[in-house]
Coordinates of C-alpha atoms in Angstrom, one line a residue:
Chain A
M19 CA 89.4 113.0 93.3
N20 CA 87.1 114.3 96.0
I21 CA 89.0 114.9 99.2
D22 CA 86.8 114.7 102.3
A23 CA 87.2 116.1 105.7
T24 CA 89.0 113.0 107.0
D25 CA 91.4 113.0 104.1
R26 CA 92.1 116.6 104.9
R27 CA 93.0 115.8 108.5
I28 CA 95.4 113.1 107.3
I29 CA 97.0 115.5 104.8
A30 CA 97.3 118.2 107.5
A31 CA 98.8 115.7 110.0
T32 CA 101.4 114.4 107.5
S33 CA 102.3 117.5 105.4
G34 CA 105.3 118.0 107.7
G35 CA 106.3 114.3 107.2
L36 CA 105.6 110.9 108.6
P37 CA 106.8 109.7 112.0
L38 CA 110.0 107.7 111.9
A39 CA 108.5 104.7 113.7
P40 CA 108.0 101.0 112.6
A41 CA 104.3 101.5 112.0
P42 CA 104.1 105.2 111.0
F43 CA 100.5 105.0 109.7
A44 CA 99.3 103.5 113.0
E45 CA 100.8 106.6 114.7
V46 CA 99.0 108.9 112.4
A47 CA 95.8 107.0 113.0
N48 CA 96.4 107.3 116.8
W49 CA 96.8 111.1 116.5
L50 CA 93.6 111.4 114.6
G51 CA 91.4 108.9 116.4
L52 CA 91.1 106.7 113.3
S53 CA 92.0 103.0 112.8
E54 CA 95.2 102.2 111.1
D55 CA 93.3 100.3 108.4
E56 CA 91.3 103.4 107.6
V57 CA 94.4 105.5 107.3
L58 CA 96.1 102.9 105.1
A59 CA 93.1 102.7 102.8
R60 CA 92.7 106.5 102.5
V61 CA 96.5 107.0 101.9
A62 CA 96.5 104.2 99.2
A63 CA 93.4 105.8 97.6
M64 CA 95.1 109.2 97.5
Q65 CA 98.2 107.7 95.9
A66 CA 96.1 105.8 93.3
A67 CA 94.4 109.1 92.4
G68 CA 97.7 111.0 92.1
V69 CA 97.0 113.2 95.1
I70 CA 100.0 111.6 96.7
R71 CA 102.9 111.2 94.2
R72 CA 104.8 108.9 96.4
I73 CA 105.9 108.3 100.1
A74 CA 109.6 109.1 100.0
V75 CA 112.5 111.1 101.2
A76 CA 113.3 114.5 99.8
P77 CA 117.0 114.8 99.5
N78 CA 118.7 118.1 100.2
H79 CA 120.5 118.8 96.9
Y80 CA 122.8 121.3 98.5
A81 CA 124.0 118.9 101.2
L82 CA 124.7 116.3 98.5
G83 CA 127.0 118.7 96.7
M84 CA 124.6 120.0 94.1
V85 CA 125.0 123.6 95.1
A86 CA 124.7 125.3 91.7
N87 CA 121.1 125.1 90.7
G88 CA 119.9 127.2 87.8
M89 CA 116.5 127.9 86.4
S90 CA 117.1 127.9 82.7
V91 CA 114.5 129.6 80.5
W92 CA 114.1 129.3 76.8
D93 CA 112.1 131.1 74.0
V94 CA 111.1 128.1 71.9
D95 CA 109.0 128.2 68.7
D96 CA 105.4 127.4 69.8
A97 CA 105.0 124.9 67.0
Q98 CA 108.0 122.8 68.3
V99 CA 108.0 123.3 72.1
D100 CA 105.7 120.3 72.8
L101 CA 108.1 118.1 70.8
L102 CA 111.2 119.4 72.3
G103 CA 110.1 119.8 76.0
P104 CA 110.1 116.0 76.7
K105 CA 113.6 115.7 75.2
V106 CA 114.9 118.4 77.5
G107 CA 113.1 116.8 80.5
A108 CA 114.8 113.5 79.7
L109 CA 118.3 114.9 80.2
D110 CA 119.7 113.4 83.5
F111 CA 120.6 116.8 85.0
V112 CA 117.1 118.3 84.6
S113 CA 114.8 118.0 87.6
H114 CA 111.7 119.8 86.4
C115 CA 110.7 120.9 82.9
Y116 CA 107.5 122.8 82.1
R117 CA 105.9 124.9 79.4
R118 CA 104.7 128.2 80.8
P119 CA 103.2 131.3 79.3
R120 CA 105.4 134.2 78.1
A121 CA 105.0 137.6 79.8
L122 CA 105.7 139.9 76.9
P123 CA 107.4 142.3 76.3
G124 CA 109.9 141.7 79.1
W125 CA 109.8 137.9 79.4
P126 CA 109.8 136.0 76.0
Y127 CA 110.6 132.5 77.6
N128 CA 108.0 129.7 77.4
L129 CA 110.1 126.6 78.4
F130 CA 111.5 126.3 81.9
A131 CA 114.1 123.6 82.9
M132 CA 115.8 123.4 86.3
L133 CA 119.5 122.4 85.8
H134 CA 121.6 120.9 88.7
G135 CA 125.3 120.7 89.2
S136 CA 128.1 121.1 91.7
T137 CA 129.4 124.3 90.2
R138 CA 128.1 127.2 88.0
E139 CA 130.6 126.2 85.3
E140 CA 129.2 122.7 85.2
V141 CA 125.6 124.1 85.0
A142 CA 126.7 126.5 82.2
A143 CA 128.0 123.6 80.2
K144 CA 124.7 121.8 80.7
R145 CA 122.9 124.9 79.5
E146 CA 125.0 124.6 76.3
T147 CA 123.8 121.0 76.0
V148 CA 120.2 122.1 76.2
A149 CA 120.9 124.9 73.6
A150 CA 122.4 122.4 71.2
L151 CA 119.4 120.1 71.6
L152 CA 116.9 122.9 70.9
G153 CA 118.8 124.2 68.0
P154 CA 117.3 126.8 65.7
A155 CA 113.8 126.3 67.4
C156 CA 115.2 128.4 70.3
R157 CA 115.4 132.2 69.7
G158 CA 116.9 133.1 73.1
H159 CA 117.7 131.9 76.5
D160 CA 118.8 132.9 80.0
I161 CA 119.6 131.3 83.3
L162 CA 118.6 132.5 86.8
Y163 CA 120.6 131.2 89.7
S164 CA 119.1 131.2 93.2
T165 CA 121.2 133.2 95.6
R166 CA 119.0 132.7 98.7
I167 CA 116.1 130.6 99.9
L168 CA 113.7 133.0 101.3
K169 CA 111.0 130.5 102.3
K170 CA 110.5 126.8 101.9
T171 CA 107.6 125.0 103.5
G172 CA 105.5 122.1 102.5
M173 CA 102.0 122.9 101.2
R174 CA 99.8 124.0 104.1
L175 CA 96.2 123.1 104.2
S176 CA 93.8 124.9 106.4
G177 CA 91.9 121.6 107.2
E178 CA 88.7 123.2 106.0
G179 CA 86.6 122.2 103.0
Chain B
M8 CA 117.7 124.3 105.6
R9 CA 121.4 123.4 105.2
R10 CA 122.8 124.9 102.0
A11 CA 126.5 123.8 102.4
P12 CA 127.7 120.5 101.1
L13 CA 128.3 117.9 103.8
P14 CA 132.0 117.0 104.4
P15 CA 133.1 114.3 102.0
D16 CA 133.1 111.4 104.4
T17 CA 129.8 112.1 106.1
L18 CA 127.8 109.5 104.1
D19 CA 128.9 105.9 103.9
A20 CA 127.9 103.5 101.2
T21 CA 124.8 102.4 103.2
D22 CA 123.6 106.0 103.6
R23 CA 123.9 106.5 99.9
A24 CA 122.0 103.3 99.1
V25 CA 119.3 104.4 101.6
L26 CA 119.1 107.8 99.9
N27 CA 118.8 106.3 96.5
R28 CA 116.3 103.7 97.5
L29 CA 114.0 105.9 99.5
Q30 CA 113.6 108.5 96.7
E31 CA 111.7 105.7 94.9
G32 CA 108.9 105.5 97.5
L33 CA 107.8 103.2 100.3
P34 CA 104.8 100.9 100.3
I35 CA 101.6 101.9 102.1
T36 CA 101.6 99.1 104.6
H37 CA 101.6 98.4 108.3
R38 CA 105.4 98.1 108.4
P39 CA 106.7 100.0 105.3
F40 CA 110.3 100.4 106.6
A41 CA 110.6 96.6 107.1
E42 CA 109.9 96.0 103.4
A43 CA 112.4 98.7 102.2
A44 CA 115.0 97.5 104.7
E45 CA 114.9 94.0 103.3
S46 CA 115.9 95.3 99.8
L47 CA 118.8 97.2 101.5
S48 CA 119.9 94.2 103.6
L49 CA 119.3 96.2 106.8
S50 CA 117.1 95.6 109.7
E51 CA 114.0 97.7 110.1
A52 CA 115.4 99.5 113.1
E53 CA 118.7 100.2 111.3
L54 CA 116.9 101.7 108.4
I55 CA 114.8 104.0 110.6
D56 CA 117.9 105.1 112.5
R57 CA 119.7 105.8 109.2
I58 CA 116.8 108.0 108.0
A59 CA 116.7 109.8 111.4
R60 CA 120.4 110.5 111.2
L61 CA 120.2 111.7 107.5
R62 CA 117.5 114.1 108.5
E63 CA 119.5 115.3 111.5
I64 CA 122.6 116.1 109.5
G65 CA 120.5 117.8 106.8
A66 CA 121.1 115.2 104.0
I67 CA 117.3 115.0 103.6
T68 CA 114.8 117.7 104.1
R69 CA 111.8 115.6 104.9
F70 CA 110.3 112.1 104.8
G71 CA 106.7 111.5 104.0
P72 CA 104.0 111.8 101.4
F73 CA 104.6 114.2 98.4
Y74 CA 101.2 115.8 97.8
D75 CA 100.1 117.1 94.4
A76 CA 97.9 120.2 95.1
E77 CA 96.4 120.1 91.7
A78 CA 95.2 116.6 92.0
M79 CA 93.3 117.7 95.1
G80 CA 91.5 120.4 93.1
G81 CA 94.0 123.0 94.3
A82 CA 96.5 125.0 92.2
F83 CA 100.2 125.8 92.1
C84 CA 101.6 128.8 90.4
L85 CA 105.1 130.1 89.9
C86 CA 105.2 133.9 90.2
A87 CA 107.9 136.5 89.9
M88 CA 108.4 140.1 90.9
E89 CA 110.9 142.8 90.2
V90 CA 111.7 144.1 93.6
P91 CA 113.8 147.3 94.0
P92 CA 116.9 146.2 96.0
A93 CA 116.3 148.9 98.7
R94 CA 112.9 147.4 99.4
F95 CA 113.9 143.7 99.1
E96 CA 113.8 142.7 102.8
E97 CA 110.5 144.5 103.4
V98 CA 108.9 142.8 100.5
V99 CA 110.3 139.4 101.6
T100 CA 108.5 139.9 104.9
L101 CA 105.2 140.9 103.2
V102 CA 105.3 138.0 100.6
N103 CA 106.4 135.3 103.1
A104 CA 103.6 136.3 105.5
L105 CA 101.0 134.7 103.1
P106 CA 100.5 131.0 104.0
E107 CA 99.9 130.4 100.2
V108 CA 103.6 131.1 99.6
A109 CA 105.2 127.7 99.7
H110 CA 108.7 128.4 98.3
N111 CA 110.4 131.7 97.7
Y112 CA 113.8 132.3 96.1
E113 CA 116.0 135.3 95.4
R114 CA 117.4 134.9 91.9
T115 CA 120.0 136.6 89.7
H116 CA 117.7 138.6 87.3
R117 CA 115.8 141.8 87.0
L118 CA 112.9 139.6 88.1
N119 CA 114.7 138.9 91.4
M120 CA 112.0 137.3 93.5
W121 CA 110.4 134.0 92.5
F122 CA 107.9 132.2 94.6
V123 CA 105.3 129.4 94.3
L124 CA 101.7 129.9 95.4
A125 CA 100.1 126.7 96.6
C126 CA 96.3 127.1 97.0
E127 CA 93.5 124.8 97.7
K128 CA 91.2 126.3 95.0
P129 CA 92.3 127.6 91.6
D130 CA 90.9 131.1 92.2
G131 CA 93.1 131.3 95.3
V132 CA 96.2 131.9 93.1
T133 CA 94.7 135.0 91.6
R134 CA 93.5 136.3 95.0
A135 CA 96.9 135.7 96.6
A136 CA 98.7 137.4 93.7
Q137 CA 96.4 140.4 93.9
R138 CA 96.8 140.6 97.6
I139 CA 100.6 140.7 97.2
E140 CA 100.3 143.4 94.6
R141 CA 98.1 145.5 96.9
E142 CA 100.4 145.1 99.9
T143 CA 103.7 145.7 98.1
G144 CA 102.6 148.0 95.3
L145 CA 104.6 145.9 92.9
K146 CA 103.5 143.9 89.9
V147 CA 103.2 140.1 90.2
L148 CA 103.8 138.1 87.0
C149 CA 102.1 134.7 87.0
F150 CA 103.6 131.7 85.2
P151 CA 101.1 128.9 85.5
K152 CA 102.3 125.5 84.3
E153 CA 100.7 124.8 80.9
K154 CA 102.4 121.5 80.4
E155 CA 104.6 119.3 82.5
F156 CA 107.3 117.6 80.5
F157 CA 109.2 116.0 83.4
I158 CA 109.1 115.9 87.2
G159 CA 110.6 113.3 89.4
F160 CA 114.4 113.9 89.4
R161 CA 116.4 111.5 91.5
V162 CA 119.7 112.6 93.0
T163 CA 122.3 109.9 92.9
A164 CA 123.9 110.1 96.3

């Protein structure tokens, strides 16, 4: 999709979130000197094109008790990773699951799956579930826990083309 | 951002229903909250107040559009660095100073700093990674997404 300058202004104005008001798109329109109908049409077009995944709340996993979040990484046979990846992604404790390139020699892992739970013991048990699912196609795995959030911002756009 | 769990009785059943429902997405209409409120048996004003309170107490981090940088012609890339512990805070400052760094986490591994670069143009990732290498003198490993198997986790509150 081609994003024009007006779309960019809408994105920049809403990247921190929408106003909590009965007619939030009218408020955004007001900030930008546009009509509400134009903002609605542009936001709908961006959602249809996949530029906007959805308009929703982002829950804080930590506040909701999911304080142990591990990035599990797996060295999976290249011939089988595309078959097994969706099965790992379908587990209800996996939030994101991607295939990524290895960085040899130090990093042999090509499948990344974020595992969530309330304790590290719980996450470790979930890691075993993933290991069992991958079976002999997996040659090695590791898990990296986050110990500190160093930065977390929404995507920033400069507003320029 | 709040990293501690909320005390057990902070959220009532309605808060939990709001959290579960509003992860699914709101319609793009003149009164989006009114439609969602109806499915929750709340008034529009009650729903807006609930969301505001959930944000205030840190149960949600934001409310609004989730943008996909790649669909806009931009690019995301997960990157990692092995930062000597003695230099960690200095390197955090250098890395976080780049506006392209959207998230940055300290992790338990030899590769102890993991961050996401979010750029408007694909070549922005390479340029940002090279700039971090120049400014820190450390190697940046890039792990671009080759295939997405799943995204869209919902937390059951």
